[in-house]
Coordinates of C-alpha atoms in Angstrom, one line a residue:
Chain C
D1 CA -15.0 2.6 -13.2
A2 CA -12.9 5.4 -11.7
G3 CA -10.3 4.3 -9.2
V4 CA -9.0 6.3 -6.3
I5 CA -8.1 9.7 -7.6
Q6 CA -5.3 11.8 -6.2
S7 CA -3.9 15.3 -6.9
P8 CA -1.4 16.6 -7.3
R9 CA 0.7 13.9 -8.9
H10 CA 3.8 15.8 -8.2
E11 CA 4.7 18.7 -6.1
V12 CA 7.9 20.4 -5.2
T13 CA 7.8 22.9 -2.5
E14 CA 10.1 25.0 -0.4
M15 CA 10.7 24.2 3.2
G16 CA 8.1 25.9 5.4
Q17 CA 5.5 26.0 2.9
E18 CA 2.0 24.4 3.4
V19 CA 1.3 21.3 1.3
T20 CA -2.2 20.0 0.6
L21 CA -2.8 16.6 -1.0
R22 CA -6.3 15.6 -2.2
C23 CA -8.0 12.3 -2.5
K24 CA -11.3 11.3 -3.9
P25 CA -12.1 7.6 -2.9
I26 CA -13.9 5.0 -5.0
S27 CA -17.6 5.8 -4.7
G28 CA -19.4 3.7 -2.2
H29 CA -16.2 2.8 -0.3
D30 CA -16.7 3.7 3.4
Y31 CA -13.1 3.4 4.4
L32 CA -10.3 5.8 3.4
F33 CA -6.7 5.5 4.1
W34 CA -3.6 7.7 3.8
Y35 CA -0.3 5.9 3.4
R36 CA 3.3 7.3 3.1
Q37 CA 6.1 5.4 1.1
T38 CA 9.8 6.0 1.5
M39 CA 12.8 4.0 0.6
M40 CA 13.7 3.5 4.3
R41 CA 10.4 2.8 5.9
G42 CA 8.3 1.3 3.1
L43 CA 4.5 1.8 3.1
E44 CA 3.2 3.2 6.4
L45 CA -0.2 3.9 7.4
L46 CA -0.8 7.5 8.6
I47 CA -4.6 7.6 9.2
Y48 CA -7.8 6.0 8.2
F49 CA -11.5 7.1 8.1
N50 CA -14.7 5.3 8.3
N51 CA -17.8 7.2 7.0
N52 CA -15.8 10.4 7.2
V53 CA -14.6 9.9 10.8
P54 CA -11.0 9.5 11.7
I55 CA -10.6 6.0 13.4
D56 CA -6.9 5.6 13.8
D57 CA -4.3 8.5 13.5
S58 CA -1.6 7.0 15.3
G59 CA 0.6 6.9 12.3
M60 CA 0.5 10.6 11.8
P61 CA 4.2 11.7 12.4
E62 CA 3.6 14.9 14.3
D63 CA 1.4 17.9 14.6
R64 CA 2.3 19.3 11.4
F65 CA 0.3 16.7 9.8
S66 CA -3.4 16.8 9.6
A67 CA -6.1 15.0 7.6
K68 CA -9.8 15.7 7.1
M69 CA -12.7 14.0 5.4
P70 CA -15.5 16.7 5.0
N71 CA -17.6 14.3 2.9
A72 CA -17.8 10.8 1.6
S73 CA -16.1 11.8 -1.6
F74 CA -13.2 14.0 -0.6
S75 CA -10.2 13.9 1.8
T76 CA -7.1 16.1 2.4
L77 CA -3.8 15.6 4.0
K78 CA -2.0 18.6 4.9
I79 CA 1.5 19.3 6.0
Q80 CA 2.2 22.6 7.7
P81 CA 5.0 23.7 7.8
S82 CA 6.7 21.2 5.5
E83 CA 10.2 20.0 5.9
P84 CA 12.7 18.2 3.7
R85 CA 12.3 14.8 5.6
D86 CA 8.6 14.9 4.5
S87 CA 9.6 14.1 1.0
A88 CA 7.9 10.8 0.1
V89 CA 5.1 9.4 -2.1
Y90 CA 1.7 9.9 -0.3
F91 CA -1.0 7.3 -1.2
C92 CA -4.6 7.4 -0.7
A93 CA -6.5 4.2 -0.6
S94 CA -10.1 3.0 -0.2
S95 CA -12.1 0.0 0.7
L96 CA -15.7 -1.2 0.8
R97 CA -15.3 -3.2 4.1
A98 CA -13.6 -2.8 7.4
P99 CA -9.9 -3.8 7.8
G100 CA -9.8 -7.5 8.3
Q101 CA -13.2 -8.2 7.3
S102 CA -13.5 -11.4 5.0
G103 CA -13.4 -10.5 1.4
N104 CA -12.1 -7.0 2.0
T105 CA -9.6 -5.3 -0.6
I106 CA -7.9 -2.0 -0.6
Y107 CA -7.4 0.0 -3.7
F108 CA -4.7 2.6 -4.1
G109 CA -4.4 5.8 -6.1
E110 CA -1.5 6.6 -8.2
G111 CA 0.3 8.7 -5.4
S112 CA 1.4 12.2 -4.8
W113 CA 5.0 12.6 -5.2
L114 CA 6.2 15.1 -2.8
T115 CA 9.6 17.0 -2.7
V116 CA 10.4 19.5 -0.2
V117 CA 13.6 21.5 -0.8
Chain O
G1 CA 2.8 -4.0 16.1
Q2 CA 2.6 -6.6 13.4
Q3 CA 5.8 -6.9 11.1
L4 CA 6.0 -8.7 7.8
N5 CA 9.3 -10.0 6.7
Q6 CA 9.4 -10.1 2.9
S7 CA 12.0 -12.0 1.0
P8 CA 14.1 -11.7 -1.2
Q9 CA 14.7 -8.0 -1.3
S10 CA 15.5 -8.2 -4.8
M11 CA 15.8 -10.6 -7.7
F12 CA 17.5 -10.6 -10.9
I13 CA 16.3 -13.3 -13.3
Q14 CA 16.4 -14.4 -16.9
E15 CA 13.3 -14.0 -19.1
G16 CA 11.3 -17.3 -19.0
E17 CA 12.4 -18.2 -15.5
D18 CA 10.0 -18.9 -12.6
V19 CA 10.1 -16.5 -9.6
S20 CA 9.1 -17.2 -5.9
M21 CA 8.9 -14.8 -3.1
N22 CA 7.5 -15.1 0.3
C23 CA 6.3 -13.2 3.3
T24 CA 6.2 -14.1 7.0
S25 CA 4.5 -12.4 9.9
S26 CA 5.1 -12.4 13.6
S27 CA 1.4 -13.0 14.3
I28 CA -1.6 -14.8 12.8
F29 CA -3.1 -13.0 9.7
N30 CA -6.8 -13.5 8.4
T31 CA -6.1 -11.9 5.0
W32 CA -3.1 -11.8 2.6
L33 CA -2.9 -9.6 -0.4
W34 CA -0.1 -9.3 -3.1
Y35 CA 0.3 -6.0 -4.8
K36 CA 2.7 -5.0 -7.6
Q37 CA 4.0 -1.3 -8.0
D38 CA 5.4 -0.2 -11.2
P39 CA 7.6 2.9 -11.3
G40 CA 5.7 6.1 -10.9
E41 CA 2.5 4.2 -10.1
G42 CA 0.5 3.2 -7.1
P43 CA 0.3 -0.5 -5.8
V44 CA -2.1 -2.6 -8.0
L45 CA -3.8 -5.7 -6.4
L46 CA -2.7 -8.9 -7.9
I47 CA -4.1 -11.7 -5.7
A48 CA -6.2 -11.7 -2.5
L49 CA -6.4 -14.7 -0.1
Y50 CA -8.8 -15.0 2.7
K51 CA -8.6 -18.5 4.0
A52 CA -5.7 -20.6 5.4
G53 CA -4.5 -23.1 2.8
E54 CA -6.1 -21.1 0.0
L55 CA -4.3 -21.4 -3.3
T56 CA -5.3 -18.8 -5.9
S57 CA -4.0 -18.1 -9.5
N58 CA -4.2 -15.0 -11.8
G59 CA -2.7 -15.9 -15.1
R60 CA 1.1 -16.7 -14.5
L61 CA 0.7 -15.8 -10.8
T62 CA 0.0 -18.3 -8.0
A63 CA -0.2 -17.3 -4.3
Q64 CA -0.9 -19.3 -1.4
F65 CA -2.1 -18.5 2.2
G66 CA -0.1 -20.6 4.5
I67 CA -1.7 -23.2 6.8
T68 CA -0.1 -21.6 9.9
R69 CA -1.7 -18.2 8.9
K70 CA 1.8 -16.7 9.4
D71 CA 3.1 -16.9 5.9
S72 CA 2.2 -16.5 2.2
F73 CA 4.2 -17.0 -1.0
L74 CA 3.8 -15.7 -4.5
N75 CA 5.0 -17.5 -7.7
I76 CA 5.3 -16.1 -11.2
S77 CA 5.8 -18.6 -13.9
A78 CA 7.8 -18.0 -17.2
S79 CA 8.6 -14.4 -16.3
I80 CA 8.5 -11.7 -19.0
P81 CA 9.9 -8.2 -19.1
S82 CA 6.8 -6.5 -18.1
D83 CA 6.9 -8.5 -14.7
V84 CA 9.5 -5.9 -13.7
G85 CA 8.5 -4.0 -10.6
I86 CA 8.1 -4.1 -6.7
Y87 CA 6.0 -6.7 -5.3
F88 CA 4.5 -6.2 -1.9
C89 CA 2.7 -8.5 0.5
A90 CA 0.3 -7.1 2.9
G91 CA -2.0 -8.4 5.4
H92 CA -4.4 -8.0 8.0
S93 CA -4.3 -9.4 11.6
G94 CA -7.8 -9.2 13.2
N95 CA -9.4 -6.0 12.5
T96 CA -6.2 -3.9 12.1
P97 CA -5.3 -2.0 9.0
L98 CA -3.4 -3.4 6.2
V99 CA 0.4 -3.8 6.9
F100 CA 3.0 -4.2 4.2
G101 CA 6.1 -6.0 3.7
K102 CA 9.2 -4.0 2.5
G103 CA 8.9 -5.3 -1.0
T104 CA 10.6 -7.6 -3.6
R105 CA 12.3 -5.7 -6.4
L106 CA 12.1 -7.9 -9.6
S107 CA 14.2 -7.4 -12.5
V108 CA 13.9 -9.5 -15.7
I109 CA 16.8 -9.8 -18.1
A110 CA 15.7 -10.5 -21.6

């Protein structure tokens, strides 16, 4: 079975440019999560969706970050304009059940490694 | 918000040794998950725990959901070189999204 698919795997961009990260969740999973990983802060939740609707975006750093989920099989995380401090690994993850629901498991993609110079 | 304290931060062990790492939370959790992350990859689920006191094994890995529901440990027996990586604990408190520990970086010396 295909897991969570992310693209691009690696991106190097100049400060001020727009960055778009893409994610395809596991088919049938109703929940989609975007996480950011840095050495200093570890894995942080940015936003998550249920049935394509954003549920909690309190982790989104600032207005430069936006996320959308136009359909059940696709989501984007956009940074505009990008800054060097946005350099991190961005993970998309999906799950079948709601956070905290018994038996729930979250599966991660391989990440998008972003470097802003 | 919830915080997870994971220890140790890093470990250097000889091949064949057993490994133990643990995680504690400031609040009661109803799910504990243990993930491993290899360099350049995403976290991969190793073991999931859903009940207080639950003890679950996956090959050489064993994890337990603490009775107090505020802690969990992961043991690796007879370590091998491919066990190298970063191990993360993660958990849910109530219906909140998954929160992660800072990870334990494991190095195995052959």
